[in-house]
Amino acid sequence: IELKISLDAKNDNVLSDSNQLSQIFLNLVINAADAISSSKDKVKGQCLIKTENINSADAKAINNMPSIKVSVVDNGSGISEDSIGNIFDPFFTTKESGKGTGLGLFVCFSIIEGMGGKIEAKSSNKEEGATISIYLPLCEEIKQ
């Protein structure tokens, strides 16, 4: 699996717990890797992590505040239309029995919501990959 990173956000200061952010990104990258591994189309797996700033006038901004969008994009098995509305529910999984608890994305959702952010999933078509994006409000740089 090829991992690409595109950090286009100029401001990335968010008020958060670094352990919780690590948990979020770990869960998202593991899910992307699992989707790539389970894809029927055995092309070279790719996972892209990208950031961008969202200005306060954008509809995606959190509470009309400048925000950061972090997306994890993969070319794996994608998310079916039937499943996409449930992937953030506790214990929901599309994995085989014994392969997942269905808590990873629920934990991400809960942490992000607790930080005042939001998370969304997009998948244009099963077997064409998925994009999970998180939006978090930016804060002023904290001087120590």
CSV table of C-alpha atoms in Angstrom, one decimal:
chain,number,residue,atom,x,y,z
A,1,ILE,CA,0.0,0.0,0.0
A,2,GLU,CA,1.4,3.4,-1.0
A,3,LEU,CA,0.8,6.1,1.5
A,4,LYS,CA,0.7,9.7,0.2
A,5,ILE,CA,0.5,12.8,2.3
A,6,SER,CA,-0.6,16.3,1.1
A,7,LEU,CA,-0.6,18.9,3.8
A,8,ASP,CA,-2.0,21.9,2.1
A,9,ALA,CA,-3.5,23.5,5.3
A,10,LYS,CA,-1.6,26.7,6.2
A,11,ASN,CA,-3.1,26.7,9.7
A,12,ASP,CA,-3.5,23.5,11.6
A,13,ASN,CA,-3.9,24.5,15.2
A,14,VAL,CA,-6.7,22.7,16.9
A,15,LEU,CA,-7.5,22.4,20.6
A,16,SER,CA,-7.3,18.6,21.2
A,17,ASP,CA,-5.8,15.8,23.0
A,18,SER,CA,-2.9,14.4,20.9
A,19,ASN,CA,-3.7,10.8,22.1
A,20,GLN,CA,-7.3,11.2,20.8
A,21,LEU,CA,-6.1,12.6,17.5
A,22,SER,CA,-3.7,9.7,17.2
A,23,GLN,CA,-6.6,7.2,17.8
A,24,ILE,CA,-8.7,8.9,15.1
A,25,PHE,CA,-6.0,8.7,12.5
A,26,LEU,CA,-4.9,5.2,13.4
A,27,ASN,CA,-8.5,4.0,13.1
A,28,LEU,CA,-9.0,5.8,9.7
A,29,VAL,CA,-5.8,4.5,8.2
A,30,ILE,CA,-6.4,0.9,9.5
A,31,ASN,CA,-9.9,1.0,7.9
A,32,ALA,CA,-8.4,2.3,4.6
A,33,ALA,CA,-5.8,-0.5,4.7
A,34,ASP,CA,-8.5,-3.1,5.4
A,35,ALA,CA,-10.6,-1.8,2.6
A,36,ILE,CA,-7.7,-1.9,0.2
A,37,SER,CA,-6.8,-5.5,1.3
A,38,SER,CA,-10.4,-6.7,0.8
A,39,SER,CA,-10.8,-5.0,-2.6
A,40,LYS,CA,-11.6,-7.4,-5.5
A,41,ASP,CA,-9.7,-5.1,-7.8
A,42,LYS,CA,-6.1,-6.0,-7.0
A,43,VAL,CA,-4.5,-2.8,-8.3
A,44,LYS,CA,-1.8,-1.1,-6.2
A,45,GLY,CA,-3.4,0.1,-3.0
A,46,GLN,CA,-3.2,3.8,-2.3
A,47,CYS,CA,-4.1,5.8,0.7
A,48,LEU,CA,-3.9,9.6,0.7
A,49,ILE,CA,-4.0,11.8,3.8
A,50,LYS,CA,-4.7,15.4,2.9
A,51,THR,CA,-5.4,18.6,4.8
A,52,GLU,CA,-7.0,21.9,3.7
A,53,ASN,CA,-8.2,25.0,5.5
A,54,ILE,CA,-11.9,25.8,5.3
A,55,ASN,CA,-12.8,29.5,5.7
A,56,SER,CA,-15.6,30.7,8.0
A,57,ALA,CA,-17.9,31.4,5.1
A,58,ASP,CA,-17.8,27.9,3.7
A,59,ALA,CA,-20.8,25.7,4.5
A,60,LYS,CA,-18.5,23.0,5.9
A,61,ALA,CA,-17.0,25.4,8.5
A,62,ILE,CA,-17.7,24.5,12.1
A,63,ASN,CA,-20.0,27.1,13.6
A,64,ASN,CA,-18.9,29.7,11.0
A,65,MET,CA,-15.4,29.4,12.3
A,66,PRO,CA,-12.2,28.8,10.3
A,67,SER,CA,-11.7,25.0,10.3
A,68,ILE,CA,-9.4,22.4,9.1
A,69,LYS,CA,-10.5,19.4,6.9
A,70,VAL,CA,-8.4,16.2,7.1
A,71,SER,CA,-9.4,13.5,4.6
A,72,VAL,CA,-8.3,9.9,4.3
A,73,VAL,CA,-8.8,8.7,0.8
A,74,ASP,CA,-8.4,5.1,-0.3
A,75,ASN,CA,-8.8,3.1,-3.5
A,76,GLY,CA,-10.2,0.1,-1.7
A,77,SER,CA,-13.5,-1.7,-1.7
A,78,GLY,CA,-15.6,1.4,-1.0
A,79,ILE,CA,-18.7,1.6,1.1
A,80,SER,CA,-22.1,0.4,-0.2
A,81,GLU,CA,-25.1,2.8,-0.3
A,82,ASP,CA,-26.8,0.5,2.2
A,83,SER,CA,-23.9,0.8,4.7
A,84,ILE,CA,-22.8,4.4,4.4
A,85,GLY,CA,-25.5,5.7,6.7
A,86,ASN,CA,-24.6,3.3,9.5
A,87,ILE,CA,-20.8,3.3,9.5
A,88,PHE,CA,-20.6,5.6,12.5
A,89,ASP,CA,-23.0,3.5,14.6
A,90,PRO,CA,-21.6,1.5,17.5
A,91,PHE,CA,-21.0,-2.2,16.6
A,92,PHE,CA,-21.7,-1.7,12.9
A,93,THR,CA,-19.2,-3.5,10.7
A,94,THR,CA,-19.0,-4.7,7.2
A,95,LYS,CA,-16.1,-7.0,8.0
A,96,GLU,CA,-16.3,-10.7,8.4
A,97,SER,CA,-17.3,-12.1,11.8
A,98,GLY,CA,-14.3,-11.9,14.1
A,99,LYS,CA,-12.4,-9.4,12.0
A,100,GLY,CA,-13.8,-6.2,13.5
A,101,THR,CA,-15.7,-4.9,16.5
A,102,GLY,CA,-17.6,-2.1,14.7
A,103,LEU,CA,-16.2,0.4,17.2
A,104,GLY,CA,-13.4,2.1,15.3
A,105,LEU,CA,-15.5,4.7,13.4
A,106,PHE,CA,-17.9,5.1,16.3
A,107,VAL,CA,-14.9,6.0,18.5
A,108,CYS,CA,-13.7,8.5,15.8
A,109,PHE,CA,-17.2,10.0,15.6
A,110,SER,CA,-17.5,10.3,19.4
A,111,ILE,CA,-14.1,11.9,19.8
A,112,ILE,CA,-14.6,14.4,16.9
A,113,GLU,CA,-18.0,15.4,18.1
A,114,GLY,CA,-16.5,16.0,21.6
A,115,MET,CA,-14.0,18.3,20.0
A,116,GLY,CA,-16.8,20.3,18.4
A,117,GLY,CA,-16.1,18.8,15.0
A,118,LYS,CA,-17.8,16.6,12.5
A,119,ILE,CA,-17.0,13.6,10.3
A,120,GLU,CA,-18.4,12.4,7.0
A,121,ALA,CA,-18.0,9.5,4.6
A,122,LYS,CA,-18.2,9.5,0.8
A,123,SER,CA,-18.0,6.6,-1.5
A,124,SER,CA,-19.1,7.1,-5.1
A,125,ASN,CA,-19.4,3.4,-5.9
A,126,LYS,CA,-18.6,0.1,-4.2
A,127,GLU,CA,-15.2,-1.0,-5.3
A,128,GLU,CA,-14.1,2.6,-6.1
A,129,GLY,CA,-12.7,3.5,-2.7
A,130,ALA,CA,-13.9,5.9,0.0
A,131,THR,CA,-13.1,9.2,1.5
A,132,ILE,CA,-13.5,9.9,5.2
A,133,SER,CA,-13.2,13.6,6.1
A,134,ILE,CA,-13.0,15.2,9.5
A,135,TYR,CA,-13.6,18.9,10.2
A,136,LEU,CA,-12.3,20.6,13.3
A,137,PRO,CA,-12.5,24.2,14.4
A,138,LEU,CA,-9.2,26.0,14.3
A,139,CYS,CA,-7.9,27.9,17.3
A,140,GLU,CA,-5.3,30.6,17.8
A,141,GLU,CA,-1.7,29.4,18.3
A,142,ILE,CA,-1.0,28.7,21.9
A,143,LYS,CA,2.2,30.3,23.2
A,144,GLN,CA,4.0,28.3,25.9
